[in-house]
Amino acid sequence: MKIGYMPDTHSGAYDQPLPSRETVADFAEQLLEEGEQAERSGFDGVFFPERHARTECLFPPPLIIMAALAARTRLVDLGTMVLQPPLYNPMHLAEDVATVDNLSRGRVRLGVGMGYHPDYFNLFGEPHKQRFSRFEESIEILRGAWSSPGKYSFHGKRYHFDDVLLSPKPYQSGGPPLWIGAAYPEAIKRAGRLGDAWAILPFWDSFETLRSQADIYREEAAKHGRRPMVVLMRDGWVARTQEEAERTFGELWVQDMLYYYRYGLLTPNPEFQSESDFTVAKMRKFLVLGDPQTCIERAKYWCDALGADYLIIRSRVPLGPRRAETMQCLQLFGEEVLPHLR
């Protein structure tokens, strides 16, 4: 199993005023420093989300930060978790990804999803209702353009290209692997049918739910002759004691989940019927949170639920923790947790 880290591109309160240029520039440097620290700590990959038109998101486009980090690292995979192809011209996306793959000498892992937020589509003037067909055609175009030995043509419902030349090709033959993010049965089947991996970002789904979803994915992958690979993201924090971890990260995570709950963005969970149910004591079981031994046990528990091949840890949410604390967490995770998960 490989272990990755996500430097979250959020910083600050939701719906805060527009950030200053110094705030944004300082945060961009922090993202790069977290990526460098992740490599020093022994993580196998660094992965970035994609979010737009939100003032708490200080670095929206993932490919740009990946390109910068490619120049400052040598070993880690560089990926997205997840990028949304329906927001892009697929040939432009194919060219950008190929460029980052060459810059990193083949370290790109492209996690992709359809996108759900209408404001993202509004920002770029792209049709939200066409995201399903645009997504599937984009996947076909990316692979076709990357693997074509010469000029490439495509004619679908949404996109048309005649004798276009993508040059240069990606460093990886045929292009980077495409990990498809999915959380619902039909989307999970799509990941099995089209993806090189299924990427799952559960907040509070149960062990039983995740196991059932993994079965759906593996059955569909087998049906289409694909080798299954499961990529699991979990939020978490390691500290010297359980109390310190809960105090530093647990309370911030609870507040983050409350935001999603208030806007109806979480899947239903019978354990949480009102905001008073949102406590660290009730929610810590969904995290990789605590002292090193507890983090080892929780990471193994969740990876066993899906038979995960790649675990990605996120250790910071919009309100924190602070920069220095995050670096300490990454170092401790590398020293005390990573060696026991491989």
Tab-separated table of C-alpha atoms in Angstrom:
chain	number	residue	atom	x	y	z
A	1	MET	CA	0.000	0.000	0.000
A	2	LYS	CA	1.126	3.532	-0.812
A	3	ILE	CA	0.462	6.560	1.396
A	4	GLY	CA	-0.117	10.076	0.087
A	5	TYR	CA	-0.744	13.486	1.591
A	6	MET	CA	-3.176	16.233	0.553
A	7	PRO	CA	-2.174	19.864	1.194
A	8	ASP	CA	-5.671	21.321	1.218
A	9	THR	CA	-6.007	24.442	-0.901
A	10	HIS	CA	-8.520	25.961	1.538
A	11	SER	CA	-7.405	28.483	4.146
A	12	GLY	CA	-9.575	30.702	6.309
A	13	ALA	CA	-13.264	30.886	7.091
A	14	TYR	CA	-15.918	29.927	4.575
A	15	ASP	CA	-17.356	32.958	2.742
A	16	GLN	CA	-14.592	35.213	4.086
A	17	PRO	CA	-13.737	38.503	2.305
A	18	LEU	CA	-11.508	38.304	-0.762
A	19	PRO	CA	-7.971	37.459	0.426
A	20	SER	CA	-5.100	39.889	-0.003
A	21	ARG	CA	-2.305	39.181	-2.472
A	22	GLU	CA	0.195	38.669	0.355
A	23	THR	CA	-2.114	36.151	2.010
A	24	VAL	CA	-2.423	34.217	-1.236
A	25	ALA	CA	1.317	34.338	-1.999
A	26	ASP	CA	2.232	33.207	1.520
A	27	PHE	CA	-0.253	30.355	1.328
A	28	ALA	CA	1.078	29.212	-2.054
A	29	GLU	CA	4.518	28.921	-0.464
A	30	GLN	CA	2.999	26.956	2.414
A	31	LEU	CA	1.463	24.464	-0.032
A	32	LEU	CA	4.859	23.908	-1.637
A	33	GLU	CA	6.543	23.544	1.754
A	34	GLU	CA	3.960	20.971	2.837
A	35	GLY	CA	4.629	19.030	-0.359
A	36	GLU	CA	8.369	19.112	0.217
A	37	GLN	CA	7.900	18.046	3.842
A	38	ALA	CA	5.669	15.180	2.738
A	39	GLU	CA	8.471	13.897	0.497
A	40	ARG	CA	11.057	14.254	3.278
A	41	SER	CA	8.731	12.423	5.663
A	42	GLY	CA	8.444	9.450	3.329
A	43	PHE	CA	4.981	9.900	1.820
A	44	ASP	CA	4.576	8.336	-1.626
A	45	GLY	CA	2.488	11.107	-3.167
A	46	VAL	CA	1.120	14.631	-2.849
A	47	PHE	CA	-2.413	15.298	-4.091
A	48	PHE	CA	-4.396	18.501	-4.619
A	49	PRO	CA	-8.142	19.155	-4.863
A	50	GLU	CA	-9.835	21.453	-7.383
A	51	ARG	CA	-12.228	24.156	-6.186
A	52	HIS	CA	-13.236	27.493	-7.671
A	53	ALA	CA	-15.165	30.720	-6.991
A	54	ARG	CA	-14.789	30.456	-3.220
A	55	THR	CA	-12.859	32.995	-1.152
A	56	GLU	CA	-11.507	30.367	1.244
A	57	CYS	CA	-9.872	28.514	-1.651
A	58	LEU	CA	-6.576	30.326	-2.104
A	59	PHE	CA	-5.150	28.127	-4.869
A	60	PRO	CA	-7.922	26.866	-7.183
A	61	PRO	CA	-6.128	25.178	-10.156
A	62	PRO	CA	-4.302	21.985	-9.142
A	63	LEU	CA	-2.113	21.532	-12.227
A	64	ILE	CA	-0.265	24.804	-11.642
A	65	ILE	CA	0.757	23.927	-8.074
A	66	MET	CA	1.687	20.421	-9.257
A	67	ALA	CA	4.018	21.913	-11.849
A	68	ALA	CA	5.676	24.084	-9.209
A	69	LEU	CA	6.058	21.136	-6.851
A	70	ALA	CA	7.483	18.981	-9.655
A	71	ALA	CA	10.446	21.356	-9.728
A	72	ARG	CA	10.964	21.074	-5.952
A	73	THR	CA	10.584	17.298	-5.469
A	74	ARG	CA	12.095	14.199	-7.013
A	75	LEU	CA	10.253	11.133	-5.764
A	76	VAL	CA	6.613	11.693	-4.821
A	77	ASP	CA	3.656	11.046	-7.087
A	78	LEU	CA	1.919	14.303	-7.999
A	79	GLY	CA	-1.817	14.073	-8.383
A	80	THR	CA	-5.294	15.509	-8.234
A	81	MET	CA	-8.065	14.417	-5.892
A	82	VAL	CA	-10.016	15.318	-7.959
A	83	LEU	CA	-9.811	17.486	-11.082
A	84	GLN	CA	-13.042	18.093	-13.022
A	85	PRO	CA	-12.644	17.592	-16.810
A	86	PRO	CA	-16.091	19.046	-17.732
A	87	LEU	CA	-14.676	22.471	-16.801
A	88	TYR	CA	-11.964	22.212	-19.495
A	89	ASN	CA	-11.444	21.992	-23.212
A	90	PRO	CA	-10.262	18.353	-23.257
A	91	MET	CA	-7.379	18.910	-25.676
A	92	HIS	CA	-6.119	21.857	-23.635
A	93	LEU	CA	-6.337	19.653	-20.546
A	94	ALA	CA	-4.510	16.835	-22.326
A	95	GLU	CA	-1.676	19.218	-23.228
A	96	ASP	CA	-1.399	20.682	-19.715
A	97	VAL	CA	-1.340	17.276	-18.043
A	98	ALA	CA	1.235	15.986	-20.534
A	99	THR	CA	3.427	18.996	-19.764
A	100	VAL	CA	3.320	18.394	-15.997
A	101	ASP	CA	3.966	14.694	-16.567
A	102	ASN	CA	7.113	15.515	-18.543
A	103	LEU	CA	8.215	18.108	-16.006
A	104	SER	CA	7.912	15.508	-13.241
A	105	ARG	CA	9.320	12.640	-15.361
A	106	GLY	CA	6.172	10.560	-15.156
A	107	ARG	CA	4.935	11.185	-11.632
A	108	VAL	CA	1.393	12.412	-12.432
A	109	ARG	CA	-1.668	10.530	-11.132
A	110	LEU	CA	-4.815	12.218	-12.425
A	111	GLY	CA	-7.826	11.830	-10.168
A	112	VAL	CA	-10.916	13.043	-12.025
A	113	GLY	CA	-14.581	13.633	-11.254
A	114	MET	CA	-17.598	15.267	-12.855
A	115	GLY	CA	-17.917	18.136	-10.399
A	116	TYR	CA	-21.073	19.004	-8.521
A	117	HIS	CA	-20.871	22.717	-7.688
A	118	PRO	CA	-22.827	24.917	-10.154
A	119	ASP	CA	-20.647	27.951	-9.322
A	120	TYR	CA	-17.602	26.169	-10.715
A	121	PHE	CA	-19.353	25.780	-14.068
A	122	ASN	CA	-20.742	29.324	-13.965
A	123	LEU	CA	-17.249	30.734	-13.453
A	124	PHE	CA	-16.042	29.271	-16.758
A	125	GLY	CA	-19.328	29.519	-18.661
A	126	GLU	CA	-19.608	25.753	-19.014
A	127	PRO	CA	-22.967	23.905	-18.981
A	128	HIS	CA	-23.575	22.165	-15.668
A	129	LYS	CA	-26.282	19.903	-17.133
A	130	GLN	CA	-23.862	18.438	-19.693
A	131	ARG	CA	-21.295	17.295	-17.140
A	132	PHE	CA	-22.068	13.565	-17.507
A	133	SER	CA	-21.511	13.368	-21.261
A	134	ARG	CA	-18.667	15.882	-21.189
A	135	PHE	CA	-16.922	13.834	-18.517
A	136	GLU	CA	-17.067	10.533	-20.396
A	137	GLU	CA	-16.041	12.079	-23.706
A	138	SER	CA	-13.154	13.886	-22.001
A	139	ILE	CA	-11.824	10.599	-20.620
A	140	GLU	CA	-11.875	9.084	-24.100
A	141	ILE	CA	-10.219	12.133	-25.639
A	142	LEU	CA	-7.447	12.309	-23.017
A	143	ARG	CA	-6.481	8.692	-23.568
A	144	GLY	CA	-6.828	8.944	-27.340
A	145	ALA	CA	-4.746	12.100	-27.675
A	146	TRP	CA	-2.055	10.838	-25.292
A	147	SER	CA	-1.663	7.465	-27.046
A	148	SER	CA	-2.088	8.533	-30.675
A	149	PRO	CA	1.236	8.284	-32.558
A	150	GLY	CA	0.298	11.187	-34.794
A	151	LYS	CA	-2.727	13.356	-35.454
A	152	TYR	CA	-5.933	12.604	-33.610
A	153	SER	CA	-9.630	12.977	-34.439
A	154	PHE	CA	-12.719	12.647	-32.297
A	155	HIS	CA	-16.421	13.195	-32.967
A	156	GLY	CA	-18.834	12.840	-30.093
A	157	LYS	CA	-21.968	14.439	-28.709
A	158	ARG	CA	-20.108	17.380	-27.105
A	159	TYR	CA	-16.652	17.593	-28.667
A	160	HIS	CA	-15.282	17.485	-32.211
A	161	PHE	CA	-11.616	17.471	-33.230
A	162	ASP	CA	-10.226	16.873	-36.728
A	163	ASP	CA	-6.598	15.877	-37.269
A	164	VAL	CA	-5.184	17.699	-34.245
A	165	LEU	CA	-1.663	17.023	-33.041
A	166	LEU	CA	-0.893	16.798	-29.332
A	167	SER	CA	2.837	17.324	-28.893
A	168	PRO	CA	4.728	16.464	-26.840
A	169	LYS	CA	3.129	13.299	-25.502
A	170	PRO	CA	3.175	12.575	-21.759
A	171	TYR	CA	6.274	11.075	-20.182
A	172	GLN	CA	4.255	7.990	-19.239
A	173	SER	CA	3.421	5.870	-22.255
A	174	GLY	CA	-0.272	6.321	-23.004
A	175	GLY	CA	-0.541	9.049	-20.380
A	176	PRO	CA	-0.982	9.173	-16.601
A	177	PRO	CA	-3.423	6.792	-14.903
A	178	LEU	CA	-6.947	8.148	-14.498
A	179	TRP	CA	-8.447	7.640	-11.052
A	180	ILE	CA	-12.190	8.259	-11.105
A	181	GLY	CA	-13.801	9.765	-8.026
A	182	ALA	CA	-17.229	8.337	-7.232
A	183	ALA	CA	-19.511	8.027	-4.212
A	184	TYR	CA	-22.842	6.657	-5.526
A	185	PRO	CA	-23.626	3.259	-7.123
A	186	GLU	CA	-23.927	4.394	-10.759
A	187	ALA	CA	-20.835	6.581	-10.472
A	188	ILE	CA	-18.915	3.731	-8.827
A	189	LYS	CA	-19.866	1.480	-11.730
A	190	ARG	CA	-18.569	4.171	-14.077
A	191	ALA	CA	-15.252	4.094	-12.200
A	192	GLY	CA	-15.083	0.322	-12.708
A	193	ARG	CA	-15.919	0.670	-16.395
A	194	LEU	CA	-13.638	3.594	-17.266
A	195	GLY	CA	-11.081	4.155	-14.526
A	196	ASP	CA	-7.599	2.954	-13.717
A	197	ALA	CA	-8.686	3.287	-10.075
A	198	TRP	CA	-11.681	4.196	-7.943
A	199	ALA	CA	-11.035	7.246	-5.755
A	200	ILE	CA	-13.264	7.603	-2.692
A	201	LEU	CA	-13.458	10.595	-0.328
A	202	PRO	CA	-15.867	9.494	2.437
A	203	PHE	CA	-16.568	11.763	5.385
A	204	TRP	CA	-18.691	9.590	7.642
A	205	ASP	CA	-19.780	6.552	5.631
A	206	SER	CA	-19.783	3.335	7.630
A	207	PHE	CA	-17.472	0.368	7.256
A	208	GLU	CA	-20.380	-1.643	5.829
A	209	THR	CA	-21.268	1.013	3.264
A	210	LEU	CA	-17.700	1.302	2.031
A	211	ARG	CA	-17.297	-2.467	1.822
A	212	SER	CA	-20.476	-2.700	-0.267
A	213	GLN	CA	-19.270	0.084	-2.566
A	214	ALA	CA	-15.904	-1.623	-3.011
A	215	ASP	CA	-17.705	-4.817	-4.047
A	216	ILE	CA	-19.712	-2.894	-6.665
A	217	TYR	CA	-16.526	-1.339	-8.031
A	218	ARG	CA	-14.535	-4.572	-8.219
A	219	GLU	CA	-17.385	-6.434	-9.884
A	220	GLU	CA	-17.736	-3.759	-12.550
A	221	ALA	CA	-13.963	-3.523	-13.104
A	222	ALA	CA	-13.780	-7.297	-13.603
A	223	LYS	CA	-16.696	-7.161	-16.040
A	224	HIS	CA	-14.740	-4.724	-18.211
A	225	GLY	CA	-11.373	-6.450	-17.905
A	226	ARG	CA	-9.825	-3.795	-15.671
A	227	ARG	CA	-7.479	-4.465	-12.792
A	228	PRO	CA	-9.126	-2.867	-9.724
A	229	MET	CA	-7.320	-0.281	-7.641
A	230	VAL	CA	-8.856	1.550	-4.674
A	231	VAL	CA	-7.673	4.998	-3.579
A	232	LEU	CA	-9.025	6.090	-0.194
A	233	MET	CA	-8.800	9.557	1.321
A	234	ARG	CA	-9.188	10.071	5.067
A	235	ASP	CA	-8.809	13.129	7.241
A	236	GLY	CA	-6.504	12.765	10.203
A	237	TRP	CA	-3.876	14.079	12.546
A	238	VAL	CA	-1.121	12.477	14.576
A	239	ALA	CA	0.210	13.907	17.840
A	240	ARG	CA	2.086	12.571	20.841
A	241	THR	CA	-1.185	11.990	22.714
A	242	GLN	CA	-4.820	11.382	21.824
A	243	GLU	CA	-5.846	14.471	23.760
A	244	GLU	CA	-3.448	16.712	21.848
A	245	ALA	CA	-4.641	15.363	18.485
A	246	GLU	CA	-8.297	15.912	19.344
A	247	ARG	CA	-7.625	19.396	20.675
A	248	THR	CA	-5.505	20.442	17.686
A	249	PHE	CA	-7.442	18.897	14.785
A	250	GLY	CA	-10.580	17.154	16.035
A	251	GLU	CA	-12.516	20.286	16.946
A	252	LEU	CA	-11.629	21.965	13.648
A	253	TRP	CA	-12.826	18.929	11.706
A	254	VAL	CA	-16.129	18.887	13.571
A	255	GLN	CA	-16.711	22.538	12.636
A	256	ASP	CA	-15.889	21.739	9.009
A	257	MET	CA	-18.406	18.880	8.949
A	258	LEU	CA	-21.046	21.133	10.484
A	259	TYR	CA	-20.636	23.481	7.518
A	260	TYR	CA	-21.328	20.641	5.064
A	261	TYR	CA	-24.213	19.395	7.205
A	262	ARG	CA	-25.925	22.795	7.278
A	263	TYR	CA	-25.826	22.987	3.493
A	264	GLY	CA	-27.069	19.412	3.022
A	265	LEU	CA	-23.838	18.222	1.409
A	266	LEU	CA	-23.329	15.090	3.542
A	267	THR	CA	-24.903	11.706	2.899
A	268	PRO	CA	-27.562	10.831	5.516
A	269	ASN	CA	-26.242	9.208	8.697
A	270	PRO	CA	-28.724	8.056	11.384
A	271	GLU	CA	-26.167	8.769	14.111
A	272	PHE	CA	-26.374	12.498	13.404
A	273	GLN	CA	-29.876	13.939	13.661
A	274	SER	CA	-29.014	17.438	14.870
A	275	GLU	CA	-26.046	19.751	15.265
A	276	SER	CA	-25.675	18.715	18.909
A	277	ASP	CA	-24.595	15.279	17.675
A	278	PHE	CA	-21.458	16.775	16.143
A	279	THR	CA	-18.807	16.147	18.779
A	280	VAL	CA	-15.246	14.876	18.604
A	281	ALA	CA	-16.233	11.889	20.730
A	282	LYS	CA	-18.867	10.783	18.205
A	283	MET	CA	-16.931	11.650	15.046
A	284	ARG	CA	-13.361	10.571	15.765
A	285	LYS	CA	-14.083	7.024	14.568
A	286	PHE	CA	-14.282	8.400	11.014
A	287	LEU	CA	-10.769	9.856	11.262
A	288	VAL	CA	-7.170	8.723	11.435
A	289	LEU	CA	-6.693	10.718	14.633
A	290	GLY	CA	-4.642	10.340	17.784
A	291	ASP	CA	-1.276	9.171	19.016
A	292	PRO	CA	0.903	7.190	16.569
A	293	GLN	CA	-0.378	3.758	17.577
A	294	THR	CA	-4.016	4.849	17.307
A	295	CYS	CA	-3.367	6.351	13.867
A	296	ILE	CA	-1.763	3.120	12.721
A	297	GLU	CA	-4.784	1.122	13.908
A	298	ARG	CA	-7.355	3.489	12.388
A	299	ALA	CA	-5.561	3.679	9.047
A	300	LYS	CA	-5.433	-0.105	8.837
A	301	TYR	CA	-9.089	-0.364	9.832
A	302	TRP	CA	-10.287	1.893	7.022
A	303	CYS	CA	-7.928	0.459	4.427
A	304	ASP	CA	-9.091	-3.043	5.284
A	305	ALA	CA	-12.699	-1.913	4.751
A	306	LEU	CA	-11.984	-1.363	1.068
A	307	GLY	CA	-8.792	-3.300	0.487
A	308	ALA	CA	-7.268	0.092	-0.330
A	309	ASP	CA	-4.145	0.240	-2.489
A	310	TYR	CA	-3.438	3.932	-1.856
A	311	LEU	CA	-4.338	5.934	1.257
A	312	ILE	CA	-4.303	9.741	1.087
A	313	ILE	CA	-4.267	11.684	4.360
A	314	ARG	CA	-5.493	15.270	4.713
A	315	SER	CA	-4.275	16.950	7.899
A	316	ARG	CA	-5.564	20.483	7.500
A	317	VAL	CA	-9.009	22.024	6.975
A	318	PRO	CA	-9.876	25.664	6.188
A	319	LEU	CA	-9.545	26.917	9.766
A	320	GLY	CA	-6.283	25.141	10.485
A	321	PRO	CA	-4.230	23.852	12.178
A	322	ARG	CA	-1.466	26.390	11.806
A	323	ARG	CA	1.484	26.090	9.441
A	324	ALA	CA	4.102	25.040	12.018
A	325	GLU	CA	1.774	22.496	13.609
A	326	THR	CA	1.029	20.966	10.215
A	327	MET	CA	4.739	20.531	9.476
A	328	GLN	CA	5.253	18.845	12.854
A	329	CYS	CA	2.346	16.511	12.171
A	330	LEU	CA	3.813	15.481	8.802
A	331	GLN	CA	7.197	14.812	10.362
A	332	LEU	CA	5.719	12.717	13.174
A	333	PHE	CA	3.524	10.806	10.736
A	334	GLY	CA	6.613	9.937	8.725
A	335	GLU	CA	8.616	8.862	11.759
A	336	GLU	CA	6.017	6.976	13.775
A	337	VAL	CA	3.144	5.923	11.482
A	338	LEU	CA	4.279	5.375	7.876
A	339	PRO	CA	6.778	2.582	8.623
A	340	HIS	CA	3.977	0.475	10.143
A	341	LEU	CA	1.537	0.868	7.254
A	342	ARG	CA	3.719	-0.587	4.521
